[in-house]
Coordinates of C-alpha atoms in Angstrom, one line a residue:
M1 CA 12.6 19.8 -3.6
A2 CA 13.6 22.2 -6.3
P3 CA 17.3 22.5 -7.2
R4 CA 19.1 25.2 -5.3
G5 CA 22.7 26.2 -5.4
N6 CA 23.2 25.6 -1.6
A7 CA 21.7 22.1 -1.8
A8 CA 23.2 18.9 -3.2
V9 CA 21.6 15.6 -4.4
L10 CA 22.9 12.1 -4.4
R11 CA 20.8 9.9 -6.7
I12 CA 21.0 6.1 -6.5
C13 CA 19.6 4.5 -9.6
D14 CA 18.8 0.9 -10.4
P15 CA 21.5 -0.6 -12.7
T16 CA 18.7 -1.2 -15.3
D17 CA 18.1 2.6 -15.5
D18 CA 19.9 4.9 -17.9
W19 CA 21.7 6.3 -14.9
R20 CA 24.5 8.1 -16.8
V21 CA 22.0 10.2 -18.7
E22 CA 20.0 10.9 -15.5
G23 CA 23.3 12.0 -13.8
R24 CA 24.0 14.5 -16.6
G25 CA 20.5 15.9 -16.2
L26 CA 21.0 16.4 -12.4
A27 CA 24.4 18.1 -12.9
G28 CA 22.9 20.8 -15.1
A29 CA 19.7 21.3 -13.1
G30 CA 20.9 24.0 -10.7
W31 CA 22.1 21.9 -7.7
G32 CA 25.2 23.0 -5.9
A33 CA 26.6 19.5 -6.3
S34 CA 25.3 16.2 -7.5
L35 CA 26.3 12.6 -7.8
T36 CA 24.5 9.7 -9.5
L37 CA 25.4 6.1 -8.9
A38 CA 23.7 2.8 -9.9
F39 CA 23.8 -0.4 -7.7
W40 CA 21.3 -2.8 -6.2
D41 CA 20.9 -3.3 -2.4
M42 CA 22.6 -6.7 -2.6
D43 CA 25.6 -8.3 -1.0
S44 CA 28.4 -9.5 -3.4
S45 CA 27.9 -13.0 -1.9
A46 CA 24.7 -13.2 -4.0
L47 CA 27.0 -13.6 -7.0
G48 CA 28.7 -16.7 -5.4
V49 CA 32.4 -17.2 -4.7
K50 CA 33.6 -15.8 -8.0
G51 CA 31.4 -12.7 -7.7
H52 CA 32.5 -12.1 -4.1
L53 CA 36.2 -12.4 -5.1
I54 CA 35.9 -10.1 -8.1
T55 CA 34.1 -7.6 -5.9
R56 CA 36.7 -7.7 -3.1
L57 CA 39.8 -7.8 -5.4
W58 CA 38.7 -5.3 -8.2
G59 CA 35.8 -3.4 -6.6
R60 CA 37.9 -0.2 -6.2
N61 CA 38.1 0.0 -10.0
R62 CA 34.6 0.3 -11.5
A63 CA 35.7 -0.3 -15.1
V64 CA 37.8 -3.4 -14.3
F65 CA 35.1 -4.8 -12.0
E66 CA 32.3 -4.4 -14.5
A67 CA 34.4 -5.9 -17.4
L68 CA 35.4 -9.0 -15.3
A69 CA 32.0 -9.5 -13.8
G70 CA 30.3 -8.9 -17.2
R71 CA 32.4 -11.8 -18.6
L72 CA 31.4 -14.1 -15.8
F73 CA 27.7 -13.1 -15.4
G74 CA 26.9 -11.6 -18.7
T75 CA 25.6 -8.1 -19.5
D76 CA 22.0 -9.1 -20.1
I77 CA 21.0 -9.5 -16.4
P78 CA 20.5 -6.6 -14.0
W79 CA 23.2 -7.5 -11.4
R80 CA 25.4 -4.9 -9.7
P81 CA 26.3 -5.0 -6.0
F82 CA 27.6 -2.0 -4.1
I83 CA 31.3 -1.9 -4.6
A84 CA 34.3 -0.1 -3.1
A85 CA 34.3 2.3 -6.0
D86 CA 30.8 3.4 -5.0
A87 CA 32.0 4.0 -1.4
I88 CA 35.0 6.0 -2.6
A89 CA 32.8 8.1 -4.8
I90 CA 30.3 8.8 -1.9
A91 CA 33.0 9.7 0.5
A92 CA 34.7 12.0 -2.0
F93 CA 31.3 13.6 -2.8
A94 CA 30.7 14.2 1.0
D95 CA 34.1 15.6 1.5
S96 CA 33.8 18.1 -1.4
L97 CA 30.6 19.6 0.0
A98 CA 32.4 21.8 2.6
D99 CA 34.0 23.9 -0.1
K100 CA 30.7 24.5 -1.9
G101 CA 28.6 26.0 0.8
I102 CA 26.1 23.2 0.8
A103 CA 23.4 23.5 3.5
E104 CA 21.2 20.6 2.6
L105 CA 21.8 17.2 0.9
L106 CA 19.0 15.1 -0.6
V107 CA 19.6 11.3 -1.0
V108 CA 17.1 9.7 -3.3
C109 CA 16.5 6.3 -4.9
R110 CA 13.5 4.6 -6.5
N111 CA 12.2 2.8 -3.4
G112 CA 13.6 5.1 -0.6
R113 CA 14.5 2.2 1.7
G114 CA 17.7 0.3 2.1
R115 CA 20.1 2.0 -0.3
S116 CA 19.2 5.6 0.2
G117 CA 18.5 5.3 3.9
T118 CA 21.8 3.5 4.6
V119 CA 23.8 5.9 2.5
G120 CA 21.9 8.9 4.0
R121 CA 22.5 7.8 7.6
W122 CA 26.2 7.2 6.8
L123 CA 26.5 10.6 5.2
A124 CA 24.8 12.3 8.2
H125 CA 27.2 10.7 10.6
R126 CA 30.2 11.6 8.4
L127 CA 29.0 15.2 8.0
G128 CA 27.8 15.6 11.6
A129 CA 24.3 16.5 10.2
R130 CA 20.8 15.8 11.2
F131 CA 19.1 13.0 9.2
A132 CA 15.4 13.2 8.3
T133 CA 13.8 10.3 6.4
S134 CA 10.6 10.1 4.3
G135 CA 11.2 6.3 3.8
D136 CA 11.4 3.5 6.3
D137 CA 14.3 2.6 8.6
R138 CA 15.7 -0.4 6.7
D139 CA 19.5 -0.7 6.8
S140 CA 21.7 -2.4 4.3
G141 CA 24.4 -3.9 6.5
Y142 CA 26.6 -4.7 3.4
I143 CA 26.5 -1.1 2.1
R144 CA 27.1 0.4 5.5
E145 CA 30.0 -2.0 6.2
T146 CA 31.5 -1.3 2.8
L147 CA 31.3 2.4 3.4
D148 CA 32.9 2.1 6.8
R149 CA 35.6 -0.3 5.6
I150 CA 36.6 1.8 2.5
A151 CA 35.8 5.3 3.5
G152 CA 36.0 5.1 7.3
S153 CA 33.5 5.9 10.0
T154 CA 35.1 9.1 11.4
P155 CA 32.9 12.1 11.2
N156 CA 34.0 15.0 9.0
R157 CA 31.7 17.7 10.2
I158 CA 30.5 20.3 7.8
E159 CA 26.9 20.7 9.2
P160 CA 24.4 20.3 6.3
T161 CA 21.0 18.8 6.8
L162 CA 20.3 15.5 5.0
T163 CA 17.0 14.4 3.6
Q164 CA 16.1 11.0 2.1
A165 CA 13.2 10.7 -0.3
A166 CA 11.7 7.9 -2.3

């Protein structure tokens, strides 16, 4: 799909990617709106009790979360669960689309399975849109539950079409 002013893209990168650079590239590519985030399709419990506590207590503040978790787990391993700050960013992105005349939203990640499919289905529900997938139907319960807990599950209908791609 080529960038268009009436389309938006939400790109989910692997934490090992240079995702901040990729995000700047998307922002200037001609999309009506774009958001780039980086997280693994993993539950915070994979980091043990300390990781789960840090995620629940400081997950709303990405910088604090990453600083604390980096001290505990190091910065040389590719860990990074989905956190509340990600859910807040996704909900704010979705809510901003109504004012931008967005007719289509593309949700992409490297594998096109759990992360993008879960986020895409949640966004479709929130926006009252049709959801079309080119990936499989895997669902990341942790990501969906975090989105519902932090951003709510009430639809905010603006009527775009969502597409998920690998």
